[in-house]
Amino acid sequence: IAFSSIEMCQENVFLILLSLILFQQNADTFGEAAAVTKAINGEKAILGCTPTLRSFSVKIKHDLESNELVGLTGDHKALGSWKLDGAVELQRKNDSNNEWSANVMMQSCDRISYRYFTYVKDQSDQKHIRLWESYLKPRTIDGCLTNCRHMDVFGESSNGEVQLNRGWITNEVVFQFKFEREHMFQVHDIEKFDPENVLINLVPLEEDLKTPMDILLKAVNVEVVKMSNGESLLQKQTSKGVTHKRNEVVIFHVTVPNTLSPSFALDFHTADGKSMGTTVIEFSQLTGSEGELELRINDEAQTTVIARLKLPYLVVKPFSQVNILDFRTTYAHYWPKTWPILDVGHRGNGKSYIVNPPEERENTMASFLKAYEVFADMIELDVHLTSDGVPVIYHDFGLRTAPHGKEVTDVSQLEYVLIKDITYSELCALRVFAVINNEIKEYPSHNAEPIKERRIFPRLVEVLEALPKTLGIDVEIKWPQRRKCGGVEAEQTIDKNFFIDRVLEIIITKGCGRPLIFSSFDADICTMVRFKQNVFPVMFLSMGETKKWEPFLDLRTRTFQQAVNNAQAFELAGTAPHAEDFIANDSAAGMMKRARSLGQIALVWGDDCNSKEAVKYFQEIGATATCYDRSDLYMPENKERSFFNSSLSLEEFQGQCRPN
């Protein structure tokens, strides 16, 4: 084995010796490294694979910040084996800001898979991913001995498609400050503070709460999105600030190294730059995963309160097992256009606690398998967390129960117990009641049901292990929502980051190798799942413009377009809109088309889907999938199998799983 394309001149003898040492460190055995022989006077002694400096070059078509770097990772040890910490740092070529390169010692015959990414380093030398090449299959380069140089274009695949996404969070925390409600301000002096004529800047502060932080030095990234149809993109905050008016959604998205504890100022000014006022958010106020800040906006002299602001916030922390994530692949936007419109079984084969329910109880193994038996492509299930941290499948936030041995003759004798307040073993022992048409009905508890597949409250891990991998799963994460006119669906005291981490731990280890997507009515849950991991897609469930229920407080949930905007802003796979948005709507097909033009999927759900005619209608207007009850009654008659029921499908999703 010999080096090739390296002149044996005096000035680079040191480089070659160093390369030999590096190669020995990366070789599988000492003997492999010792097999290297020198090429003298241009003569090559090629006895097989040749250790050589492989050249990687990439052109960046967008402007980089002064602190941004370009990284290279791949399936070779010398490229970091897909891990962030071991990735190769590229160097600018000829002081150019847009061409970067690196030479890496590896075998000339190796076929290499690799990706590029941009990142910054903080003051602790931690790396923070900004953008990465996120197509399903990485770049590949075959073995090469000579003339191995090639210029890649960042984010551009071999077919010319460009796909770049923000990274998942690793060594950082995301803070979001959300203007996402109808009424944000209480104004004391309209002459000094006009909420309909305001621009807002968010400024990270040093510990003295006065000095603006050097965000480039500290590797802090301040972005903002103003939700606007088709243009809802997170962008760098400008010095001018962002406008905000009533009923507009504006979200500040700040990525901060986890070594910092920043405070923030919100500066308010007019379009001509005149200061209106300011308020400070101290780090100590940002407790837990979410909350609502009650802030006083003081005038420029800091002597008078001119307005008050109720500002919701979100804190997204890295996944508790973030080290199992890497650059190897992502299915976060994987939904090929060649797929048919999918049939999704709602809670399996449909709702149970109604008049004329299906035989199988909802959200049980029996119900999921029944839907699969009649060719559902996916099933939808609902996930809660018990007080001892067990992800469990059930729809409602709680259940009606009564002590064992007590005869129940009146609704007032029933107690409502929230799942989050009891352990899994306690939940399995509870009696279960429902009130249907004013009639009290008792159902078998988990422990009283002898047939495992029929038991209520299956654990998420049990479902993932038992269901065939050729059955797709829509994992809806349940989180109570605040209502427009006051009140909340249910109390929730479990920390949101902890909740999501417990679900992710199970999904990433047990849910891989199958079509699986996350969904939630909680926009912040969707944001969390999106930024905590890079493997599975996420879609935002929305209630839309409905007359069936009271709207939620968050404006993002109220219309299909706002849901689409939110999905675009935070790089979700798409939305799960309510069917009512499209019934008797001449614009229905156009609405779907606009979502598709943004690369989004749309899974329609709701009681209005529950007929063969409705299923056909949603197929015709371009829905990506339809989620409905009673797959056994409403499945298209010409369907012969579930779409994913093939060995090819199993191979297609195997990349989700970590190599052994």
Coordinates of C-alpha atoms in Angstrom, one line a residue, residues 364-367 450-456:
T364 CA -56.4 -1.1 22.9
M365 CA -54.3 -3.6 21.1
A366 CA -57.5 -5.3 19.9
S367 CA -58.7 -2.1 18.3
P450 CA -58.3 -11.6 31.1
I451 CA -57.4 -11.1 27.4
K452 CA -54.3 -8.9 27.1
E453 CA -55.2 -7.4 23.7
R454 CA -58.5 -6.1 25.1
R455 CA -57.0 -4.4 28.2
I456 CA -57.4 -0.7 28.6

